[in-house]
PDB file of C-alpha atoms in Angstrom:
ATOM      1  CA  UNK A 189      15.201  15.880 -55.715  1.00  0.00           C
ATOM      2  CA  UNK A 190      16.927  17.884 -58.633  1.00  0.00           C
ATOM      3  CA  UNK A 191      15.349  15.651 -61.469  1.00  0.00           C
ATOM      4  CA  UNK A 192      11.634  15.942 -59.789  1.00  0.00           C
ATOM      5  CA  UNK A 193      12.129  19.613 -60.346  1.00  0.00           C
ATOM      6  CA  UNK A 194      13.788  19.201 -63.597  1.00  0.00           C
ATOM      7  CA  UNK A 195      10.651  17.372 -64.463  1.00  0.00           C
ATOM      8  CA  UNK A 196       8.002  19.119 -63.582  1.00  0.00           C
ATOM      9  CA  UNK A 197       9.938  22.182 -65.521  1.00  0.00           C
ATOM     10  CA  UNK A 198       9.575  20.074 -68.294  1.00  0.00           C
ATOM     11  CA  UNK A 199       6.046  19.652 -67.930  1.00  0.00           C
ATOM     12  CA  UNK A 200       5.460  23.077 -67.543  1.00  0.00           C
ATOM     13  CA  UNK A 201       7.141  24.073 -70.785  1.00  0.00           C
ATOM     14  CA  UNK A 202       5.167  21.104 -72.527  1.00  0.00           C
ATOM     15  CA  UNK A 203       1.815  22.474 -71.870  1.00  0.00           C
ATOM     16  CA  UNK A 204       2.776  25.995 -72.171  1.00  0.00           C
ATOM     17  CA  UNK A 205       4.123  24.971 -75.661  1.00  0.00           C
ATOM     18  CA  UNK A 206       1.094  22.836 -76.791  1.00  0.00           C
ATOM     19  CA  UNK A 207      -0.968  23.415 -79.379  1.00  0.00           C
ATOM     20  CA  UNK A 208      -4.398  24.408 -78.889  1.00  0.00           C
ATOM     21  CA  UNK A 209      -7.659  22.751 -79.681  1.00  0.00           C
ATOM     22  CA  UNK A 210      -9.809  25.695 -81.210  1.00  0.00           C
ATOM     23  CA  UNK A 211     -12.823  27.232 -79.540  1.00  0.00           C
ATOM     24  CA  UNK A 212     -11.738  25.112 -76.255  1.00  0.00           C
ATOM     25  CA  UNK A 213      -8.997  25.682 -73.537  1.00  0.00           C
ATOM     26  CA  UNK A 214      -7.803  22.153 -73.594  1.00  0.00           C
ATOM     27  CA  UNK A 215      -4.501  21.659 -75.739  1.00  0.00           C
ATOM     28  CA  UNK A 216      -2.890  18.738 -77.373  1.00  0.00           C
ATOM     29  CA  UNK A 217       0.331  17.625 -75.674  1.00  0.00           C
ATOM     30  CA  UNK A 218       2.663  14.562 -76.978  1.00  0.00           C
ATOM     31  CA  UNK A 219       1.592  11.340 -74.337  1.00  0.00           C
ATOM     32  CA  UNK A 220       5.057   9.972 -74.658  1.00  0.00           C
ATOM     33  CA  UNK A 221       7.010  12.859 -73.684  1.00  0.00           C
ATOM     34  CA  UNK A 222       4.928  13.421 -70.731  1.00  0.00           C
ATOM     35  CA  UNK A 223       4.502   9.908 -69.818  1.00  0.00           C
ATOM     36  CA  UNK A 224       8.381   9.959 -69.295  1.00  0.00           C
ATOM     37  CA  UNK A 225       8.580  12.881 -67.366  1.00  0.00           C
ATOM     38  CA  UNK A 226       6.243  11.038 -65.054  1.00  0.00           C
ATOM     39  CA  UNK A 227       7.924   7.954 -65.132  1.00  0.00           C
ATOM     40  CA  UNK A 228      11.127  10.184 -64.060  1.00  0.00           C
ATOM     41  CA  UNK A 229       9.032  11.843 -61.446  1.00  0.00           C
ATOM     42  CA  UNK A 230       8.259   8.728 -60.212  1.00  0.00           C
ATOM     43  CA  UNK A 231      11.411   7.045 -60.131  1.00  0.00           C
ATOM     44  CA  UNK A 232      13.093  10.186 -58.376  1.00  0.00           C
ATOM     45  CA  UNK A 233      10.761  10.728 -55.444  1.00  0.00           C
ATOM     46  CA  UNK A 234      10.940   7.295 -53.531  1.00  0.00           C
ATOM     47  CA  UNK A 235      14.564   7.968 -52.346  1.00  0.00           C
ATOM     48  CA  UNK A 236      13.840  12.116 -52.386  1.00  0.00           C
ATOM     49  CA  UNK A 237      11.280  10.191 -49.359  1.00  0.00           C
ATOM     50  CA  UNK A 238      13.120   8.233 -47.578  1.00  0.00           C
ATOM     51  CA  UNK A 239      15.769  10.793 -47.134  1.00  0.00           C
ATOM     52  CA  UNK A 240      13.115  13.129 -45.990  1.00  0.00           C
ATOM     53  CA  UNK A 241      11.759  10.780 -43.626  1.00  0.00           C
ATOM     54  CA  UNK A 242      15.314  10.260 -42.321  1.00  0.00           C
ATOM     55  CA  UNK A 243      15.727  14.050 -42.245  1.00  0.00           C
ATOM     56  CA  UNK A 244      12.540  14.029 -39.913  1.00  0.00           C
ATOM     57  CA  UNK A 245      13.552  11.396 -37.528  1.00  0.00           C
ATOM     58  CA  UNK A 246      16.772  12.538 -37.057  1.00  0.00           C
ATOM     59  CA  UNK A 247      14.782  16.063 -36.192  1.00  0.00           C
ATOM     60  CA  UNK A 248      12.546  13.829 -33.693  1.00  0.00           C
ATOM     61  CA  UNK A 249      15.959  12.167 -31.867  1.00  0.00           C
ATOM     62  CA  UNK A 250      17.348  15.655 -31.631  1.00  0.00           C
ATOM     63  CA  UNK A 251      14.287  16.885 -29.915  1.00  0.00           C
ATOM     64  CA  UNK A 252      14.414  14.000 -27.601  1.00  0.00           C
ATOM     65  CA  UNK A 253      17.755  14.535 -26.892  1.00  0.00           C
ATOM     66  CA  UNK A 254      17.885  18.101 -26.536  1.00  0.00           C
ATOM     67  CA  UNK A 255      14.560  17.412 -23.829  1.00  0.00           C
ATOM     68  CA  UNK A 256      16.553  14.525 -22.231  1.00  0.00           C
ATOM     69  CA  UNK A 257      19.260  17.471 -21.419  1.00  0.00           C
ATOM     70  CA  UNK A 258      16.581  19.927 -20.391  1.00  0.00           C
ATOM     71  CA  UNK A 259      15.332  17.675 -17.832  1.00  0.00           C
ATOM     72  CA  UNK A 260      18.950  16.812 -16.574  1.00  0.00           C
ATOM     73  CA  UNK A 261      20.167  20.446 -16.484  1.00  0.00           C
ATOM     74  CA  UNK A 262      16.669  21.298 -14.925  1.00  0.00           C
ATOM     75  CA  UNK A 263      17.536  18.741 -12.377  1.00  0.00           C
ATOM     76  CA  UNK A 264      20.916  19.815 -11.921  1.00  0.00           C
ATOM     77  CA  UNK A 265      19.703  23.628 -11.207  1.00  0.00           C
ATOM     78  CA  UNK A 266      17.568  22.277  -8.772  1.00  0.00           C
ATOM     79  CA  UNK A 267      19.845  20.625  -6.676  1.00  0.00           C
ATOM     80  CA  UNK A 268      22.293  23.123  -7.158  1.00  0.00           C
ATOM     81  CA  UNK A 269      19.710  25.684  -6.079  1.00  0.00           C
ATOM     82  CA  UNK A 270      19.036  23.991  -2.985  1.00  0.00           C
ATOM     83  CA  UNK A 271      22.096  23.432  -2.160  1.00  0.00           C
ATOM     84  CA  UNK A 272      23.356  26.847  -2.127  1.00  0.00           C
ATOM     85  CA  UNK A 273      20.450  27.565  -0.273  1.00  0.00           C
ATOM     86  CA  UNK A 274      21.565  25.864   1.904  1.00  0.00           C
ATOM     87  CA  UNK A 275      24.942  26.582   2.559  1.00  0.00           C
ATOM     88  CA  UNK A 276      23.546  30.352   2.947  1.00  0.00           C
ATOM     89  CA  UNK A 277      20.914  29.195   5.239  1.00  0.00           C
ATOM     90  CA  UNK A 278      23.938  27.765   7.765  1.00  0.00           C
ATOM     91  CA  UNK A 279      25.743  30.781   6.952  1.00  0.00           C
ATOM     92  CA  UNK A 280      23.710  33.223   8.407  1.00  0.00           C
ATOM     93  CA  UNK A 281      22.965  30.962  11.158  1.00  0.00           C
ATOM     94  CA  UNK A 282      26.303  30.739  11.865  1.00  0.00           C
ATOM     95  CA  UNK A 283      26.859  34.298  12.304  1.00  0.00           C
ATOM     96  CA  UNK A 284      23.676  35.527  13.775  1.00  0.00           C
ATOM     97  CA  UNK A 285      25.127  32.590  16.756  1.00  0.00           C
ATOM     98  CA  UNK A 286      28.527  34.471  16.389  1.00  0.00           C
ATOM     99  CA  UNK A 287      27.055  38.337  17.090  1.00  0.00           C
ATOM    100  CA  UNK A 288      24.473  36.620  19.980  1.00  0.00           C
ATOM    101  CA  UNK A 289      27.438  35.130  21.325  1.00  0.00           C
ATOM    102  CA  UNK A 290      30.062  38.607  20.735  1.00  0.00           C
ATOM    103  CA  UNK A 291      26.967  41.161  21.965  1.00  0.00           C
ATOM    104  CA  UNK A 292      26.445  38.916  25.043  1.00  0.00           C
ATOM    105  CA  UNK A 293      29.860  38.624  25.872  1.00  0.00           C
ATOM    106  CA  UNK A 294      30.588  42.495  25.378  1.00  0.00           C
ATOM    107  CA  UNK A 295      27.409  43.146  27.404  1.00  0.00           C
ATOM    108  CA  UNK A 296      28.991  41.008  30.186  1.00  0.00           C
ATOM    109  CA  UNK A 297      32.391  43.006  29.690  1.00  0.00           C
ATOM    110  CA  UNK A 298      30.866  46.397  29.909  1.00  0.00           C
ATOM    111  CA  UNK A 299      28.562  44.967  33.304  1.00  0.00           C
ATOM    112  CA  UNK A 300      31.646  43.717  34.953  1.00  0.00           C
ATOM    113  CA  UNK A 301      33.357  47.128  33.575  1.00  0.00           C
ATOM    114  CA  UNK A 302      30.984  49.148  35.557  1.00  0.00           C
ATOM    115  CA  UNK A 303      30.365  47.353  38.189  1.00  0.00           C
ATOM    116  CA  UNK A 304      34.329  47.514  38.684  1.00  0.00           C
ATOM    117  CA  UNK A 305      34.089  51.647  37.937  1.00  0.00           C
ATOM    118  CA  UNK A 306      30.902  51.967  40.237  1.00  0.00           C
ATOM    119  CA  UNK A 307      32.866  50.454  43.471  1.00  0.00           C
ATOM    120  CA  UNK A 308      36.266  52.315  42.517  1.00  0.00           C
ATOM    121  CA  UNK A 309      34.381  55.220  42.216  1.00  0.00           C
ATOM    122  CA  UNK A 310      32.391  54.493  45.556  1.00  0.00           C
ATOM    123  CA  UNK A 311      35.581  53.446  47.558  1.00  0.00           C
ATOM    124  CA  UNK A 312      37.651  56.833  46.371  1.00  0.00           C
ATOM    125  CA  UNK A 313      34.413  58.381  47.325  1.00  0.00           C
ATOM    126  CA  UNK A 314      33.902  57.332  50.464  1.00  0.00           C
ATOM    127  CA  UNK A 315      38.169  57.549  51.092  1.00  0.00           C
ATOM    128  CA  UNK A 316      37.916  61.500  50.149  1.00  0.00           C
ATOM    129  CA  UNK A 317      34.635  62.002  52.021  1.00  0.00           C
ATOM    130  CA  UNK A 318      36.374  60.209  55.261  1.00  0.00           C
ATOM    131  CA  UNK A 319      39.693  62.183  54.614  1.00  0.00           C
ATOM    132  CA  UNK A 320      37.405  65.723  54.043  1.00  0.00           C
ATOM    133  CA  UNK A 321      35.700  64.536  57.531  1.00  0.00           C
ATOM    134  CA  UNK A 322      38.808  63.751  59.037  1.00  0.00           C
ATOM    135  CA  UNK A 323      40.474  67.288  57.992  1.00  0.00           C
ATOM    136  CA  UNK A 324      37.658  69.044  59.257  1.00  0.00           C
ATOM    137  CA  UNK A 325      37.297  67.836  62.323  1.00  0.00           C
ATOM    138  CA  UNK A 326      40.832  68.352  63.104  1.00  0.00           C
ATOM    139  CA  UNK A 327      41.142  71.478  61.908  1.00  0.00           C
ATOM    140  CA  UNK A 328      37.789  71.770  64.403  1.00  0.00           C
ATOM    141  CA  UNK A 329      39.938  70.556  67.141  1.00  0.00           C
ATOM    142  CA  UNK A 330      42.888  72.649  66.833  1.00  0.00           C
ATOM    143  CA  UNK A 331      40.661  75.481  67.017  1.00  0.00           C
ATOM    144  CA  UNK A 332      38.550  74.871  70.065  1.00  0.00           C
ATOM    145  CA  UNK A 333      42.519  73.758  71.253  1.00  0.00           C
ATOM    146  CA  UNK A 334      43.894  77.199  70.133  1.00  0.00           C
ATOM    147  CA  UNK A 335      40.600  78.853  71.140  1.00  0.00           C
ATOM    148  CA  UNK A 336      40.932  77.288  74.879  1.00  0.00           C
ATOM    149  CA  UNK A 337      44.557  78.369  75.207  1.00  0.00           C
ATOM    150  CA  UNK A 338      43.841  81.971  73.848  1.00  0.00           C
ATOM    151  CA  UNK A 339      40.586  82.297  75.991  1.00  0.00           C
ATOM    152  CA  UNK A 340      42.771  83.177  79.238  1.00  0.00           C
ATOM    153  CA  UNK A 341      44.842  85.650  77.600  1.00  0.00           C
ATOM    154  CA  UNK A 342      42.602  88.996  77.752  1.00  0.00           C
ATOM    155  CA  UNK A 343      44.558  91.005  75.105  1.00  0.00           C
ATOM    156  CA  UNK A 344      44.483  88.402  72.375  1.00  0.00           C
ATOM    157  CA  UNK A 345      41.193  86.709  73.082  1.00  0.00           C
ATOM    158  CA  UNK A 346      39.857  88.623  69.555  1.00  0.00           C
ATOM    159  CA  UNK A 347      42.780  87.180  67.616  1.00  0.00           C
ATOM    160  CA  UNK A 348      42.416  84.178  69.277  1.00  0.00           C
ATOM    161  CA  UNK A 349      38.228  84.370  67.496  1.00  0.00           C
ATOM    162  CA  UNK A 350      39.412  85.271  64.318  1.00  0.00           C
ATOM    163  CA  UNK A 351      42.039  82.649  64.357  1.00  0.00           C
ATOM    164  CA  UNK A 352      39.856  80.201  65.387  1.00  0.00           C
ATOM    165  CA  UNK A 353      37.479  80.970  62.643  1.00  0.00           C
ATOM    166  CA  UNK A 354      39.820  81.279  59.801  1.00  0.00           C
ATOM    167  CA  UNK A 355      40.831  77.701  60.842  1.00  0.00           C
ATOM    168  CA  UNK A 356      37.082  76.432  60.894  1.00  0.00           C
ATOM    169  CA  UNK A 357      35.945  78.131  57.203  1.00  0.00           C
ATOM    170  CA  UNK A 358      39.941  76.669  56.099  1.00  0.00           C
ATOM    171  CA  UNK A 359      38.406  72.939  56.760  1.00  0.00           C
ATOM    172  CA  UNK A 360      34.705  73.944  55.521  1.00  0.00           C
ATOM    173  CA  UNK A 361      36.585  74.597  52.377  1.00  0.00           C
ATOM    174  CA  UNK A 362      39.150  71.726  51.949  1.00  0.00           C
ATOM    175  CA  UNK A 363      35.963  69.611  52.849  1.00  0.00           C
ATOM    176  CA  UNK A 364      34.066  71.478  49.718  1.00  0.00           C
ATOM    177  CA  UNK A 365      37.024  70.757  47.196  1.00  0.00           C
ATOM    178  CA  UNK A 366      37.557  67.412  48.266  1.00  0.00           C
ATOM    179  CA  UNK A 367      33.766  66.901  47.753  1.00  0.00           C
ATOM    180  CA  UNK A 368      33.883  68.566  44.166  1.00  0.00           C
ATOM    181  CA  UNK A 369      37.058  66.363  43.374  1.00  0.00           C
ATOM    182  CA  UNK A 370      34.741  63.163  44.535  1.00  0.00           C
ATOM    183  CA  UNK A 371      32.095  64.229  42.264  1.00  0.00           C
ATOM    184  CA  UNK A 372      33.921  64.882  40.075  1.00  0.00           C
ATOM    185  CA  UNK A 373      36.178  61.337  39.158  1.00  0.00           C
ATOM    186  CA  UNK A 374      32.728  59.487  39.683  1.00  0.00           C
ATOM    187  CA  UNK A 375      31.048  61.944  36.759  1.00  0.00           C
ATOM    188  CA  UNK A 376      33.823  61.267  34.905  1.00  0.00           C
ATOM    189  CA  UNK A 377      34.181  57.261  35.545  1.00  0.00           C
ATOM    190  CA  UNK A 378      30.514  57.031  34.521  1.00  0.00           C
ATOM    191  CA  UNK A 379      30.586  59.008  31.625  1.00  0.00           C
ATOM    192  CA  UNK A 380      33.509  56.445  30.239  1.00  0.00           C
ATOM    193  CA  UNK A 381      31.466  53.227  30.992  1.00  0.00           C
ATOM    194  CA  UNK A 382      28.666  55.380  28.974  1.00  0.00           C
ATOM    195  CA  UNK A 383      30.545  55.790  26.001  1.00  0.00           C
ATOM    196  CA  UNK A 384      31.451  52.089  26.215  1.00  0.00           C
ATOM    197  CA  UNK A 385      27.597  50.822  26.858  1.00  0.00           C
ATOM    198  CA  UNK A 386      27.109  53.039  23.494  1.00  0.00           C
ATOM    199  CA  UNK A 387      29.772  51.709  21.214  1.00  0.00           C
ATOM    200  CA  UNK A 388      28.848  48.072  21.999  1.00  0.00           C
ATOM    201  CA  UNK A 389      24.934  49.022  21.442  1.00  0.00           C
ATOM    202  CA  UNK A 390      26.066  50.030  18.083  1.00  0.00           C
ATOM    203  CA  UNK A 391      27.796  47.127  17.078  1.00  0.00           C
ATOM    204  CA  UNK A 392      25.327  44.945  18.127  1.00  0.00           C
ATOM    205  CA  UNK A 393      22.859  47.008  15.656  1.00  0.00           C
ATOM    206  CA  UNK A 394      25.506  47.072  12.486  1.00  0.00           C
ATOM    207  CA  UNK A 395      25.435  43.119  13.005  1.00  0.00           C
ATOM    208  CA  UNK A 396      21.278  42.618  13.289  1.00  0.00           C
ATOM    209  CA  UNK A 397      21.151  44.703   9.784  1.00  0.00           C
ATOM    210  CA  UNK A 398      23.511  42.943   8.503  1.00  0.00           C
ATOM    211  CA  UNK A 399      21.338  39.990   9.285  1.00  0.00           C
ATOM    212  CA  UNK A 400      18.418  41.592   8.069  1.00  0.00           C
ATOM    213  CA  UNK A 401      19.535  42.122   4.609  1.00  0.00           C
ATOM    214  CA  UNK A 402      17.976  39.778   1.742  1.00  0.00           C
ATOM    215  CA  UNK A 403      20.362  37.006   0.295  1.00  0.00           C
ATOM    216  CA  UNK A 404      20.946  37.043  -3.617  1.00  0.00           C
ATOM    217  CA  UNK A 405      18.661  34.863  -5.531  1.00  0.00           C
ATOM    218  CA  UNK A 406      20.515  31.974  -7.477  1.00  0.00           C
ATOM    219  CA  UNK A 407      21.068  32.542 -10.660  1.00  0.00           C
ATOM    220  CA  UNK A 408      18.289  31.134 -12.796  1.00  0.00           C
ATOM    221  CA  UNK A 409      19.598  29.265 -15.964  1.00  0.00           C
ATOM    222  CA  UNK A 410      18.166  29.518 -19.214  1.00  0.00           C
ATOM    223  CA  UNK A 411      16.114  26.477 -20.625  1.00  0.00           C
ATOM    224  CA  UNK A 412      16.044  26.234 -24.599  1.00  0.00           C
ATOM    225  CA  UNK A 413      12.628  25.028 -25.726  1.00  0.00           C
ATOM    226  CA  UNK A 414      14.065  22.915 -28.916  1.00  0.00           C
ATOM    227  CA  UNK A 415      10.476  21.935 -30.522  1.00  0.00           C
ATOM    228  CA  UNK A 416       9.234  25.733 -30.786  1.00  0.00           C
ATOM    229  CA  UNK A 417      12.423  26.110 -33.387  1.00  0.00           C
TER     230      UNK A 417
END
């Protein structure tokens, strides 16, 4: 390719050199000088060719290559894609069956738990209401008892009353506190299996957002367009 420009710089130098033909803008340049150069010309550019023709279908085998690859690593994305997807897609199944199956079985936990509470609380209820009942009605007893015996006795028959009626507002009041102390341990039993009910709600929520929230997309892989270069 060298000579072919080596040539046609020869060329140019002959008919810049040329002589003239007057009143015309046609010159006079020597045939057998340029007829050389041509021959030259000539003799260089079939091979200059060929490799350019190689040069271009090596070009068209690297495009054809490089779009062979495209359309395996296109294919390979693909599957890969899918795949991941899924892998994620069993996943979150997998753990959306594992918080169904914890929230049911805490739900179950805090049912038994207060049904247990309710009928501990209900027996120790119905224990201290019995024993308040109990109390009182002795304490009722002992002073109609104390009452009879002091009736006949005509000097202390007013101590005998006011004895009689401290002993009936005693009970009234140990049947008051051991009402209050009922009321009380079943208030407090229930407000424990309430604090429970809540912490399990809670997890159960934290576990259906985390469910909720959008997987990553795959990561998309580049794909070279080889003929736009």
């Amino acid at each position: 390719m060298y000579r072919v420009f080596e040539a046609l710089d020869e060329l140019v130098t002959i008919v810049e050199e040329a002589r003239g033909v007057p009143m015309t803008s046609s010159c006079v340049v020597p045939r057998g000088d340029v007829l050389e150069l041509l021959d030259d010309i000539r003799d260089a550019l079939p091979g200059e060719v060929d490799d350019a023709q190689d040069v271009l279908d090596k070009r068209d085998e690297i495009i054809r290559n490089a779009r062979e690859q495209a359309d395996e690593t296109i294919s390979s994305a693909s599957a890969e894609a899918e795949r991941l997807m899924e892998e994620a897609r069993a996943h979150a199944e997998r753990i959306l069956a594992e918080a169904r199956d914890d929230a049911d079985r805490t739900i179950a936990e805090g049912e038994a738990e207060y049904a247990e509470v309710t009928e501990r609380a209900r027996t120790e209820a119905d224990r201290m209401v019995q024993a308040g009942r109990d109390a009182y009605e002795r304490a009722v007893e002992d002073g109609k008892r104390e009452q009879a015996r002091l009736v006949s006795q005509t000097e202390v028959v007013q101590a005998a009353h006011d004895e009689a009626a401290r002993i009936i507002d005693e009970a009234h009041e140990e049947a008051d506190r051991q009402r209050a102390d009922c009321d009380a341990y079943v208030d407090g039993k229930l407000a424990e299996f309430s604090d429970l009910l809540s912490t399990t709600l809670r997890t159960v929520d934290s576990g259906r957002n985390h469910l909720r929230s959008p997987l990553p997309p795959p990561a998309r892989q580049t794909i070279y367009d080889y003929q736009a270069q």
